[in-house]
């Protein structure tokens, strides 16, 4: 580029000096094609890291809705009041990444014993009843929870009523109800290595006797932490078992409390957490030679969902990055401003990174680095006044323990 003939607006000073005409310097900038403008990223609201298959809760205040008619916000700025006239309506929009049935929890205050409100989701309206609250103080607010059907992408929620007996409305929370992925396996499907053996009662005995052990193959669709529930018998004394997952010792010797005798009617359950990879895994139960372990019955693996949200204003900001109105972070551009935050992942594998953001202009991009390694560049859709926030979901690979996510 012609450093004398081109003009660029830089969001910060670059600490490099041209001493003479022969010097060369390198600066990392993000510029739009055919222009001299730096491409800044969107304004960031929050970052949520979850296990694959987990849908984080979406919470929004009715006070952020577009209000029509006689609707107004209460003096404490927490509730919307004035429902009941035909012209009074609150409209807000939310974006979801997963379609399906959600639990909608509505926070409210009501001076009426027969209050009602119509909730319209994408044109499907339903009338709900709200019981009377002690008074109209926020501390005495109640909630009701109803099921609503949401589509992928933008959903329009309208709140209104045709009678004056209406509640004041505060926060609305949309929660997707997951059924955790569970797999139950019986001893007959395991690899049992002698002198361990399948007993007549369906349990495996002999684990630890002269090196006996079992290997349980388990296939899961998502990597992550799984709760392993083990049904066992341990007689009149405590016993110990060690567990390897995919050839790696968990580092723990698990104690199985005594069960009085060896009758299956007295069997007990022991729960441990282990990390599984996506696809086929092998879980080995063993013990030191000549140290008999418990008798093992069926086992159940249930995925444990990980979910952590960090507000953008609580991240580490560098360069031109700054907190602006509403707690959003602006001024992120590659080579100029960036932010980073740490995530303590429960296991190694793939996770979803959901970015809540606002972008009133097109061509908003961001570069993501995971543990100082470039992961990719992403474009963000525009938002508007009626829908000031959207979510961008990106699949990322994290290591067990601490991870640093950087956005520039």
mmCIF file of C-alpha atoms in Angstrom:
data_model
loop_
_atom_site.group_PDB
_atom_site.id
_atom_site.type_symbol
_atom_site.label_atom_id
_atom_site.label_comp_id
_atom_site.label_asym_id
_atom_site.label_seq_id
_atom_site.Cartn_x
_atom_site.Cartn_y
_atom_site.Cartn_z
ATOM 1 C CA UNK A 1 0.000 0.000 0.000
ATOM 2 C CA UNK A 2 1.047 3.600 -0.526
ATOM 3 C CA UNK A 3 1.660 4.776 3.026
ATOM 4 C CA UNK A 4 1.610 8.392 1.892
ATOM 5 C CA UNK A 5 -1.313 8.201 -0.523
ATOM 6 C CA UNK A 6 -3.692 6.059 1.556
ATOM 7 C CA UNK A 7 -5.378 7.131 4.764
ATOM 8 C CA UNK A 8 -6.466 4.655 7.413
ATOM 9 C CA UNK A 9 -8.325 5.308 10.635
ATOM 10 C CA UNK A 10 -6.696 3.322 13.428
ATOM 11 C CA UNK A 11 -8.522 2.765 16.685
ATOM 12 C CA UNK A 12 -5.312 2.939 18.678
ATOM 13 C CA UNK A 13 -1.667 3.849 18.345
ATOM 14 C CA UNK A 14 0.685 1.144 17.146
ATOM 15 C CA UNK A 15 3.973 1.165 19.023
ATOM 16 C CA UNK A 16 6.222 0.893 15.980
ATOM 17 C CA UNK A 17 8.351 3.693 14.562
ATOM 18 C CA UNK A 18 9.648 4.277 11.022
ATOM 19 C CA UNK A 19 13.151 5.630 11.546
ATOM 20 C CA UNK A 20 14.033 6.161 7.873
ATOM 21 C CA UNK A 21 12.722 5.505 4.373
ATOM 22 C CA UNK A 22 14.296 2.048 4.258
ATOM 23 C CA UNK A 23 12.505 0.713 7.335
ATOM 24 C CA UNK A 24 9.678 -1.811 7.085
ATOM 25 C CA UNK A 25 7.088 -2.467 9.750
ATOM 26 C CA UNK A 26 4.315 -5.050 10.001
ATOM 27 C CA UNK A 27 0.878 -4.333 11.453
ATOM 28 C CA UNK A 28 -2.042 -6.771 11.591
ATOM 29 C CA UNK A 29 -5.172 -4.944 10.438
ATOM 30 C CA UNK A 30 -8.590 -6.119 9.285
ATOM 31 C CA UNK A 31 -9.802 -4.024 6.332
ATOM 32 C CA UNK A 32 -12.908 -4.290 4.189
ATOM 33 C CA UNK A 33 -12.268 -5.169 0.526
ATOM 34 C CA UNK A 34 -11.930 -2.125 -1.753
ATOM 35 C CA UNK A 35 -12.137 0.310 1.181
ATOM 36 C CA UNK A 36 -9.842 1.778 3.776
ATOM 37 C CA UNK A 37 -12.131 1.000 6.724
ATOM 38 C CA UNK A 38 -11.269 -1.371 9.534
ATOM 39 C CA UNK A 39 -13.773 -4.175 10.087
ATOM 40 C CA UNK A 40 -14.809 -4.039 13.707
ATOM 41 C CA UNK A 41 -16.647 -6.946 15.239
ATOM 42 C CA UNK A 42 -20.123 -6.688 16.770
ATOM 43 C CA UNK A 43 -20.878 -5.450 20.251
ATOM 44 C CA UNK A 44 -20.582 -8.450 22.555
ATOM 45 C CA UNK A 45 -23.035 -9.163 25.370
ATOM 46 C CA UNK A 46 -22.033 -12.587 26.719
ATOM 47 C CA UNK A 47 -20.331 -15.879 25.926
ATOM 48 C CA UNK A 48 -21.805 -19.265 26.864
ATOM 49 C CA UNK A 49 -19.898 -22.541 26.587
ATOM 50 C CA UNK A 50 -21.990 -25.702 26.771
ATOM 51 C CA UNK A 51 -21.756 -29.405 26.131
ATOM 52 C CA UNK A 52 -22.959 -30.475 22.711
ATOM 53 C CA UNK A 53 -26.685 -31.138 22.858
ATOM 54 C CA UNK A 54 -27.287 -28.638 25.642
ATOM 55 C CA UNK A 55 -29.432 -25.567 24.979
ATOM 56 C CA UNK A 56 -28.763 -22.665 27.369
ATOM 57 C CA UNK A 57 -31.632 -20.755 28.930
ATOM 58 C CA UNK A 58 -32.695 -17.522 27.242
ATOM 59 C CA UNK A 59 -33.799 -14.788 29.634
ATOM 60 C CA UNK A 60 -35.268 -11.457 28.560
ATOM 61 C CA UNK A 61 -37.064 -8.660 30.379
ATOM 62 C CA UNK A 62 -40.469 -7.503 29.204
ATOM 63 C CA UNK A 63 -39.149 -3.967 29.688
ATOM 64 C CA UNK A 64 -37.003 -4.432 26.546
ATOM 65 C CA UNK A 65 -40.090 -5.064 24.404
ATOM 66 C CA UNK A 66 -41.624 -2.570 22.015
ATOM 67 C CA UNK A 67 -44.595 -1.168 23.945
ATOM 68 C CA UNK A 68 -47.860 -0.047 22.342
ATOM 69 C CA UNK A 69 -50.974 1.665 23.665
ATOM 70 C CA UNK A 70 -51.085 2.481 27.372
ATOM 71 C CA UNK A 71 -48.251 0.155 28.362
ATOM 72 C CA UNK A 72 -45.487 1.643 30.484
ATOM 73 C CA UNK A 73 -42.549 0.555 32.606
ATOM 74 C CA UNK A 74 -42.961 0.641 36.388
ATOM 75 C CA UNK A 75 -40.970 3.094 38.492
ATOM 76 C CA UNK A 76 -38.434 0.428 39.488
ATOM 77 C CA UNK A 77 -37.795 -0.304 35.773
ATOM 78 C CA UNK A 78 -38.412 -4.040 36.306
ATOM 79 C CA UNK A 79 -42.013 -4.632 35.109
ATOM 80 C CA UNK A 80 -44.392 -3.623 32.309
ATOM 81 C CA UNK A 81 -47.855 -2.436 33.365
ATOM 82 C CA UNK A 82 -51.054 -1.312 31.647
ATOM 83 C CA UNK A 83 -52.223 -4.479 29.875
ATOM 84 C CA UNK A 84 -55.970 -4.691 29.293
ATOM 85 C CA UNK A 85 -56.807 -2.287 26.481
ATOM 86 C CA UNK A 86 -57.133 -3.545 22.916
ATOM 87 C CA UNK A 87 -54.322 -1.254 21.792
ATOM 88 C CA UNK A 88 -51.948 -2.237 24.622
ATOM 89 C CA UNK A 89 -49.421 -4.777 23.440
ATOM 90 C CA UNK A 90 -45.787 -5.676 24.155
ATOM 91 C CA UNK A 91 -43.806 -7.269 21.325
ATOM 92 C CA UNK A 92 -40.335 -8.727 21.614
ATOM 93 C CA UNK A 93 -38.198 -11.099 19.572
ATOM 94 C CA UNK A 94 -35.797 -13.842 20.564
ATOM 95 C CA UNK A 95 -33.472 -16.032 18.524
ATOM 96 C CA UNK A 96 -33.043 -19.713 19.331
ATOM 97 C CA UNK A 97 -30.623 -22.223 17.855
ATOM 98 C CA UNK A 98 -32.744 -25.301 18.571
ATOM 99 C CA UNK A 99 -36.407 -25.750 17.623
ATOM 100 C CA UNK A 100 -38.811 -27.510 19.965
ATOM 101 C CA UNK A 101 -40.871 -27.256 23.112
ATOM 102 C CA UNK A 102 -39.582 -24.817 25.716
ATOM 103 C CA UNK A 103 -40.717 -24.049 29.242
ATOM 104 C CA UNK A 104 -41.569 -20.345 29.422
ATOM 105 C CA UNK A 105 -41.346 -18.995 32.975
ATOM 106 C CA UNK A 106 -43.084 -15.624 33.393
ATOM 107 C CA UNK A 107 -42.341 -13.387 36.380
ATOM 108 C CA UNK A 108 -45.301 -11.240 37.408
ATOM 109 C CA UNK A 109 -47.108 -9.106 39.978
ATOM 110 C CA UNK A 110 -50.898 -8.928 40.225
ATOM 111 C CA UNK A 111 -53.372 -7.048 42.386
ATOM 112 C CA UNK A 112 -56.209 -9.122 40.912
ATOM 113 C CA UNK A 113 -57.329 -12.627 41.863
ATOM 114 C CA UNK A 114 -58.598 -13.304 38.342
ATOM 115 C CA UNK A 115 -55.805 -11.800 36.237
ATOM 116 C CA UNK A 116 -55.216 -13.178 32.759
ATOM 117 C CA UNK A 117 -52.796 -12.502 29.918
ATOM 118 C CA UNK A 118 -52.637 -13.633 26.307
ATOM 119 C CA UNK A 119 -49.244 -14.893 25.154
ATOM 120 C CA UNK A 120 -48.855 -15.113 21.386
ATOM 121 C CA UNK A 121 -45.877 -17.066 20.019
ATOM 122 C CA UNK A 122 -45.443 -16.663 16.258
ATOM 123 C CA UNK A 123 -49.206 -16.253 15.825
ATOM 124 C CA UNK A 124 -50.247 -19.054 18.193
ATOM 125 C CA UNK A 125 -52.076 -17.390 21.101
ATOM 126 C CA UNK A 126 -52.974 -18.844 24.485
ATOM 127 C CA UNK A 127 -54.603 -17.266 27.552
ATOM 128 C CA UNK A 128 -53.065 -17.932 30.970
ATOM 129 C CA UNK A 129 -54.313 -17.270 34.506
ATOM 130 C CA UNK A 130 -52.253 -15.444 37.126
ATOM 131 C CA UNK A 131 -52.974 -15.680 40.849
ATOM 132 C CA UNK A 132 -52.933 -12.630 43.087
ATOM 133 C CA UNK A 133 -49.649 -11.584 44.689
ATOM 134 C CA UNK A 134 -49.305 -10.180 48.211
ATOM 135 C CA UNK A 135 -48.664 -6.711 46.815
ATOM 136 C CA UNK A 136 -46.892 -5.078 43.886
ATOM 137 C CA UNK A 137 -43.410 -5.195 45.423
ATOM 138 C CA UNK A 138 -40.726 -6.937 43.360
ATOM 139 C CA UNK A 139 -39.738 -9.107 46.336
ATOM 140 C CA UNK A 140 -43.215 -10.697 46.279
ATOM 141 C CA UNK A 141 -43.282 -11.477 42.568
ATOM 142 C CA UNK A 142 -44.460 -14.941 41.522
ATOM 143 C CA UNK A 143 -43.922 -17.002 38.378
ATOM 144 C CA UNK A 144 -45.924 -19.323 36.188
ATOM 145 C CA UNK A 145 -44.414 -21.825 33.757
ATOM 146 C CA UNK A 146 -46.076 -22.835 30.498
ATOM 147 C CA UNK A 147 -44.973 -24.789 27.431
ATOM 148 C CA UNK A 148 -44.356 -22.951 24.160
ATOM 149 C CA UNK A 149 -43.219 -24.115 20.730
ATOM 150 C CA UNK A 150 -40.286 -22.184 19.243
ATOM 151 C CA UNK A 151 -38.771 -22.357 15.765
ATOM 152 C CA UNK A 152 -35.119 -22.094 14.758
ATOM 153 C CA UNK A 153 -34.097 -18.469 14.350
ATOM 154 C CA UNK A 154 -36.300 -15.519 15.167
ATOM 155 C CA UNK A 155 -39.472 -15.926 17.226
ATOM 156 C CA UNK A 156 -41.967 -13.130 17.909
ATOM 157 C CA UNK A 157 -43.622 -12.991 21.339
ATOM 158 C CA UNK A 158 -46.641 -10.733 21.838
ATOM 159 C CA UNK A 159 -48.195 -10.023 25.252
ATOM 160 C CA UNK A 160 -51.648 -8.447 25.480
ATOM 161 C CA UNK A 161 -55.124 -8.799 26.981
ATOM 162 C CA UNK A 162 -58.729 -7.849 26.349
ATOM 163 C CA UNK A 163 -59.758 -7.201 29.959
ATOM 164 C CA UNK A 164 -58.412 -4.864 32.615
ATOM 165 C CA UNK A 165 -57.606 -7.601 35.155
ATOM 166 C CA UNK A 166 -54.049 -8.092 33.966
ATOM 167 C CA UNK A 167 -50.720 -8.677 35.716
ATOM 168 C CA UNK A 168 -47.532 -6.671 35.523
ATOM 169 C CA UNK A 169 -44.891 -8.641 33.619
ATOM 170 C CA UNK A 170 -41.173 -8.829 34.472
ATOM 171 C CA UNK A 171 -38.642 -11.362 33.203
ATOM 172 C CA UNK A 172 -39.369 -14.146 30.729
ATOM 173 C CA UNK A 173 -37.111 -17.221 30.714
ATOM 174 C CA UNK A 174 -37.174 -19.856 27.963
ATOM 175 C CA UNK A 175 -35.725 -23.220 28.978
ATOM 176 C CA UNK A 176 -35.336 -26.139 26.599
ATOM 177 C CA UNK A 177 -36.003 -29.395 28.425
ATOM 178 C CA UNK A 178 -33.312 -31.921 27.598
ATOM 179 C CA UNK A 179 -33.542 -35.616 28.242
ATOM 180 C CA UNK A 180 -29.968 -36.567 29.200
ATOM 181 C CA UNK A 181 -28.439 -39.186 26.956
ATOM 182 C CA UNK A 182 -28.343 -42.428 28.984
ATOM 183 C CA UNK A 183 -27.030 -45.865 28.054
ATOM 184 C CA UNK A 184 -27.526 -48.941 30.250
ATOM 185 C CA UNK A 185 -25.315 -51.972 29.573
ATOM 186 C CA UNK A 186 -25.626 -55.508 30.936
ATOM 187 C CA UNK A 187 -22.664 -57.771 31.853
ATOM 188 C CA UNK A 188 -23.528 -60.170 29.030
ATOM 189 C CA UNK A 189 -22.258 -57.574 26.514
ATOM 190 C CA UNK A 190 -18.876 -57.001 28.176
ATOM 191 C CA UNK A 191 -15.416 -58.437 27.566
ATOM 192 C CA UNK A 192 -14.795 -60.536 30.698
ATOM 193 C CA UNK A 193 -11.192 -61.679 31.195
ATOM 194 C CA UNK A 194 -10.524 -64.783 33.339
ATOM 195 C CA UNK A 195 -10.448 -65.491 36.167
ATOM 196 C CA UNK A 196 -13.250 -62.918 36.286
ATOM 197 C CA UNK A 197 -16.471 -64.603 35.151
ATOM 198 C CA UNK A 198 -20.198 -64.094 34.602
ATOM 199 C CA UNK A 199 -22.036 -65.533 37.593
ATOM 200 C CA UNK A 200 -25.399 -67.286 37.604
ATOM 201 C CA UNK A 201 -27.085 -64.206 39.116
ATOM 202 C CA UNK A 202 -26.028 -62.038 36.151
ATOM 203 C CA UNK A 203 -23.216 -60.216 37.950
ATOM 204 C CA UNK A 204 -19.493 -60.415 37.173
ATOM 205 C CA UNK A 205 -17.292 -61.793 39.954
ATOM 206 C CA UNK A 206 -13.577 -62.398 40.255
ATOM 207 C CA UNK A 207 -12.437 -58.876 39.380
ATOM 208 C CA UNK A 208 -8.938 -58.571 40.863
ATOM 209 C CA UNK A 209 -8.601 -62.304 41.529
ATOM 210 C CA UNK A 210 -5.262 -63.239 39.959
ATOM 211 C CA UNK A 211 -5.617 -60.378 37.482
ATOM 212 C CA UNK A 212 -9.246 -60.824 36.410
ATOM 213 C CA UNK A 213 -10.880 -57.741 34.857
ATOM 214 C CA UNK A 214 -13.685 -56.553 32.589
ATOM 215 C CA UNK A 215 -13.757 -54.131 29.653
ATOM 216 C CA UNK A 216 -17.053 -52.396 28.874
ATOM 217 C CA UNK A 217 -17.418 -50.984 25.339
ATOM 218 C CA UNK A 218 -19.684 -47.915 25.227
ATOM 219 C CA UNK A 219 -20.537 -45.726 22.236
ATOM 220 C CA UNK A 220 -21.731 -42.152 22.820
ATOM 221 C CA UNK A 221 -22.741 -39.393 20.413
ATOM 222 C CA UNK A 222 -21.154 -36.527 22.366
ATOM 223 C CA UNK A 223 -17.818 -36.166 24.099
ATOM 224 C CA UNK A 224 -17.891 -34.941 27.660
ATOM 225 C CA UNK A 225 -18.389 -35.879 31.279
ATOM 226 C CA UNK A 226 -20.644 -38.850 31.981
ATOM 227 C CA UNK A 227 -22.095 -40.013 35.264
ATOM 228 C CA UNK A 228 -21.374 -43.738 35.592
ATOM 229 C CA UNK A 229 -23.813 -45.559 37.882
ATOM 230 C CA UNK A 230 -22.623 -49.037 38.915
ATOM 231 C CA UNK A 231 -24.867 -51.659 40.507
ATOM 232 C CA UNK A 232 -22.794 -53.926 42.726
ATOM 233 C CA UNK A 233 -22.523 -56.434 45.579
ATOM 234 C CA UNK A 234 -19.692 -56.291 48.112
ATOM 235 C CA UNK A 235 -20.593 -58.825 50.800
ATOM 236 C CA UNK A 236 -19.735 -58.017 54.400
ATOM 237 C CA UNK A 237 -16.674 -55.820 53.713
ATOM 238 C CA UNK A 238 -15.661 -52.853 51.589
ATOM 239 C CA UNK A 239 -13.971 -53.585 48.273
ATOM 240 C CA UNK A 240 -11.965 -51.515 45.800
ATOM 241 C CA UNK A 241 -11.937 -51.176 42.004
ATOM 242 C CA UNK A 242 -9.743 -49.135 39.675
ATOM 243 C CA UNK A 243 -11.075 -47.763 36.383
ATOM 244 C CA UNK A 244 -9.280 -47.036 33.108
ATOM 245 C CA UNK A 245 -11.006 -45.050 30.364
ATOM 246 C CA UNK A 246 -9.621 -45.595 26.880
ATOM 247 C CA UNK A 247 -6.394 -46.942 28.346
ATOM 248 C CA UNK A 248 -5.867 -44.107 30.816
ATOM 249 C CA UNK A 249 -6.125 -44.603 34.571
ATOM 250 C CA UNK A 250 -8.587 -42.181 36.178
ATOM 251 C CA UNK A 251 -6.128 -41.916 39.063
ATOM 252 C CA UNK A 252 -8.682 -42.951 41.674
ATOM 253 C CA UNK A 253 -9.283 -46.185 43.562
ATOM 254 C CA UNK A 254 -13.036 -46.429 44.072
ATOM 255 C CA UNK A 255 -14.313 -47.879 47.338
ATOM 256 C CA UNK A 256 -17.520 -49.920 47.199
ATOM 257 C CA UNK A 257 -19.153 -50.022 50.655
ATOM 258 C CA UNK A 258 -20.216 -53.417 51.960
ATOM 259 C CA UNK A 259 -23.702 -54.698 51.111
ATOM 260 C CA UNK A 260 -24.133 -57.098 54.060
ATOM 261 C CA UNK A 261 -24.208 -60.190 51.837
ATOM 262 C CA UNK A 262 -24.091 -61.294 48.177
ATOM 263 C CA UNK A 263 -27.838 -61.425 47.568
ATOM 264 C CA UNK A 264 -28.923 -59.298 44.592
ATOM 265 C CA UNK A 265 -31.862 -58.006 46.634
ATOM 266 C CA UNK A 266 -29.268 -56.140 48.735
ATOM 267 C CA UNK A 267 -27.362 -54.640 45.804
ATOM 268 C CA UNK A 268 -26.312 -50.984 45.974
ATOM 269 C CA UNK A 269 -25.360 -48.234 43.526
ATOM 270 C CA UNK A 270 -22.084 -46.323 43.265
ATOM 271 C CA UNK A 271 -21.765 -43.186 41.108
ATOM 272 C CA UNK A 272 -18.568 -41.797 39.567
ATOM 273 C CA UNK A 273 -17.872 -39.231 36.840
ATOM 274 C CA UNK A 274 -15.668 -40.105 33.876
ATOM 275 C CA UNK A 275 -14.722 -38.435 30.579
ATOM 276 C CA UNK A 276 -15.786 -40.155 27.361
ATOM 277 C CA UNK A 277 -14.853 -39.393 23.773
ATOM 278 C CA UNK A 278 -17.326 -39.134 20.922
ATOM 279 C CA UNK A 279 -17.734 -42.595 19.383
ATOM 280 C CA UNK A 280 -16.481 -45.888 20.820
ATOM 281 C CA UNK A 281 -14.936 -45.951 24.301
ATOM 282 C CA UNK A 282 -13.566 -48.736 26.489
ATOM 283 C CA UNK A 283 -14.029 -48.660 30.259
ATOM 284 C CA UNK A 284 -11.931 -51.167 32.193
ATOM 285 C CA UNK A 285 -12.677 -52.352 35.756
ATOM 286 C CA UNK A 286 -9.723 -54.013 37.474
ATOM 287 C CA UNK A 287 -7.790 -54.251 40.717
ATOM 288 C CA UNK A 288 -4.399 -55.234 41.997
ATOM 289 C CA UNK A 289 -3.804 -58.981 41.570
ATOM 290 C CA UNK A 290 -5.151 -61.006 44.473
ATOM 291 C CA UNK A 291 -7.248 -58.059 45.728
ATOM 292 C CA UNK A 292 -10.824 -59.160 45.019
ATOM 293 C CA UNK A 293 -13.205 -56.402 44.016
ATOM 294 C CA UNK A 294 -17.009 -56.271 44.165
ATOM 295 C CA UNK A 295 -19.394 -58.181 41.961
ATOM 296 C CA UNK A 296 -20.513 -55.816 39.190
ATOM 297 C CA UNK A 297 -24.003 -55.749 37.676
ATOM 298 C CA UNK A 298 -25.502 -53.398 35.095
ATOM 299 C CA UNK A 299 -23.947 -49.983 34.520
ATOM 300 C CA UNK A 300 -25.537 -46.766 33.213
ATOM 301 C CA UNK A 301 -23.752 -43.875 31.492
ATOM 302 C CA UNK A 302 -25.553 -40.493 31.555
ATOM 303 C CA UNK A 303 -24.158 -37.366 29.963
ATOM 304 C CA UNK A 304 -23.596 -34.478 32.370
ATOM 305 C CA UNK A 305 -24.255 -31.173 30.650
ATOM 306 C CA UNK A 306 -21.706 -28.391 31.098
ATOM 307 C CA UNK A 307 -22.920 -24.795 30.948
ATOM 308 C CA UNK A 308 -20.988 -21.635 31.805
ATOM 309 C CA UNK A 309 -21.810 -18.040 30.851
ATOM 310 C CA UNK A 310 -19.418 -15.092 31.070
ATOM 311 C CA UNK A 311 -20.609 -11.528 30.530
ATOM 312 C CA UNK A 312 -18.504 -9.666 27.986
ATOM 313 C CA UNK A 313 -17.830 -6.847 30.458
ATOM 314 C CA UNK A 314 -16.230 -9.400 32.817
ATOM 315 C CA UNK A 315 -13.675 -10.583 30.248
ATOM 316 C CA UNK A 316 -10.118 -9.265 29.919
ATOM 317 C CA UNK A 317 -10.146 -6.327 27.486
ATOM 318 C CA UNK A 318 -7.119 -5.173 25.490
ATOM 319 C CA UNK A 319 -6.358 -2.439 22.985
ATOM 320 C CA UNK A 320 -9.408 -0.574 21.703
ATOM 321 C CA UNK A 321 -11.868 -2.932 23.417
ATOM 322 C CA UNK A 322 -14.118 -1.071 25.840
ATOM 323 C CA UNK A 323 -17.356 -1.424 27.789
ATOM 324 C CA UNK A 324 -20.146 0.726 26.348
ATOM 325 C CA UNK A 325 -23.801 1.354 27.188
ATOM 326 C CA UNK A 326 -25.724 -1.658 28.454
ATOM 327 C CA UNK A 327 -22.591 -3.518 29.545
ATOM 328 C CA UNK A 328 -21.743 -4.441 25.951
ATOM 329 C CA UNK A 329 -18.143 -4.615 24.757
ATOM 330 C CA UNK A 330 -17.221 -2.737 21.584
ATOM 331 C CA UNK A 331 -14.010 -1.886 19.716
ATOM 332 C CA UNK A 332 -12.948 -5.444 18.872
ATOM 333 C CA UNK A 333 -10.915 -5.627 15.644
ATOM 334 C CA UNK A 334 -8.022 -7.869 14.683
ATOM 335 C CA UNK A 335 -4.756 -6.121 15.468
ATOM 336 C CA UNK A 336 -6.466 -3.347 17.431
ATOM 337 C CA UNK A 337 -8.729 -4.574 20.194
ATOM 338 C CA UNK A 338 -9.456 -8.000 21.629
ATOM 339 C CA UNK A 339 -10.878 -9.791 24.630
ATOM 340 C CA UNK A 340 -10.253 -13.144 26.241
ATOM 341 C CA UNK A 341 -11.683 -15.325 28.975
ATOM 342 C CA UNK A 342 -10.987 -18.701 30.560
ATOM 343 C CA UNK A 343 -13.166 -21.810 30.603
ATOM 344 C CA UNK A 344 -12.485 -24.759 32.904
ATOM 345 C CA UNK A 345 -13.791 -27.632 30.777
ATOM 346 C CA UNK A 346 -14.762 -30.883 32.538
ATOM 347 C CA UNK A 347 -13.435 -33.024 29.697
ATOM 348 C CA UNK A 348 -11.565 -32.935 26.395
ATOM 349 C CA UNK A 349 -13.800 -32.684 23.344
ATOM 350 C CA UNK A 350 -16.193 -30.562 21.320
ATOM 351 C CA UNK A 351 -18.315 -27.833 22.922
ATOM 352 C CA UNK A 352 -20.684 -25.154 21.689
ATOM 353 C CA UNK A 353 -19.672 -21.514 22.075
ATOM 354 C CA UNK A 354 -22.791 -19.311 21.916
ATOM 355 C CA UNK A 355 -22.066 -15.613 21.460
ATOM 356 C CA UNK A 356 -24.786 -13.104 22.317
ATOM 357 C CA UNK A 357 -24.198 -9.913 20.370
ATOM 358 C CA UNK A 358 -25.597 -6.790 18.730
ATOM 359 C CA UNK A 359 -24.634 -5.696 15.207
ATOM 360 C CA UNK A 360 -26.507 -2.809 13.623
ATOM 361 C CA UNK A 361 -24.257 -2.781 10.546
ATOM 362 C CA UNK A 362 -23.375 -5.505 8.077
ATOM 363 C CA UNK A 363 -19.941 -7.086 7.560
ATOM 364 C CA UNK A 364 -19.207 -7.677 11.229
ATOM 365 C CA UNK A 365 -16.540 -10.344 11.648
ATOM 366 C CA UNK A 366 -14.411 -11.838 14.389
ATOM 367 C CA UNK A 367 -11.406 -14.101 14.654
ATOM 368 C CA UNK A 368 -11.304 -16.717 17.382
ATOM 369 C CA UNK A 369 -8.210 -18.245 18.957
ATOM 370 C CA UNK A 370 -8.340 -21.278 21.261
ATOM 371 C CA UNK A 371 -5.391 -21.619 23.606
ATOM 372 C CA UNK A 372 -3.412 -19.236 21.351
ATOM 373 C CA UNK A 373 -4.154 -21.296 18.222
ATOM 374 C CA UNK A 374 -6.171 -19.708 15.407
ATOM 375 C CA UNK A 375 -9.585 -21.401 15.147
ATOM 376 C CA UNK A 376 -11.419 -19.441 12.462
ATOM 377 C CA UNK A 377 -13.017 -16.231 11.245
ATOM 378 C CA UNK A 378 -16.776 -15.766 11.556
ATOM 379 C CA UNK A 379 -19.385 -13.347 10.203
ATOM 380 C CA UNK A 380 -22.272 -12.035 12.310
ATOM 381 C CA UNK A 381 -25.777 -11.293 11.018
ATOM 382 C CA UNK A 382 -27.158 -7.815 11.571
ATOM 383 C CA UNK A 383 -29.612 -7.024 14.352
ATOM 384 C CA UNK A 384 -32.239 -4.294 14.492
ATOM 385 C CA UNK A 385 -34.160 -2.190 16.982
ATOM 386 C CA UNK A 386 -36.970 -4.718 17.486
ATOM 387 C CA UNK A 387 -34.464 -7.544 17.961
ATOM 388 C CA UNK A 388 -31.360 -5.945 19.472
ATOM 389 C CA UNK A 389 -29.583 -9.224 20.243
ATOM 390 C CA UNK A 390 -28.812 -12.426 18.373
ATOM 391 C CA UNK A 391 -26.791 -15.557 19.046
ATOM 392 C CA UNK A 392 -23.913 -16.945 17.015
ATOM 393 C CA UNK A 393 -23.083 -20.578 17.764
ATOM 394 C CA UNK A 394 -19.648 -21.999 17.002
ATOM 395 C CA UNK A 395 -18.368 -25.496 17.739
ATOM 396 C CA UNK A 396 -15.005 -25.416 19.511
ATOM 397 C CA UNK A 397 -12.575 -28.053 20.764
ATOM 398 C CA UNK A 398 -11.441 -27.680 24.372
ATOM 399 C CA UNK A 399 -9.015 -29.545 26.579
ATOM 400 C CA UNK A 400 -9.875 -30.825 30.014
ATOM 401 C CA UNK A 401 -9.076 -28.108 32.535
ATOM 402 C CA UNK A 402 -8.308 -24.477 31.795
ATOM 403 C CA UNK A 403 -8.751 -23.075 28.271
ATOM 404 C CA UNK A 404 -8.294 -19.519 26.995
ATOM 405 C CA UNK A 405 -10.690 -18.229 24.342
ATOM 406 C CA UNK A 406 -9.638 -15.034 22.565
ATOM 407 C CA UNK A 407 -11.790 -12.954 20.224
ATOM 408 C CA UNK A 408 -10.324 -10.237 18.034
#
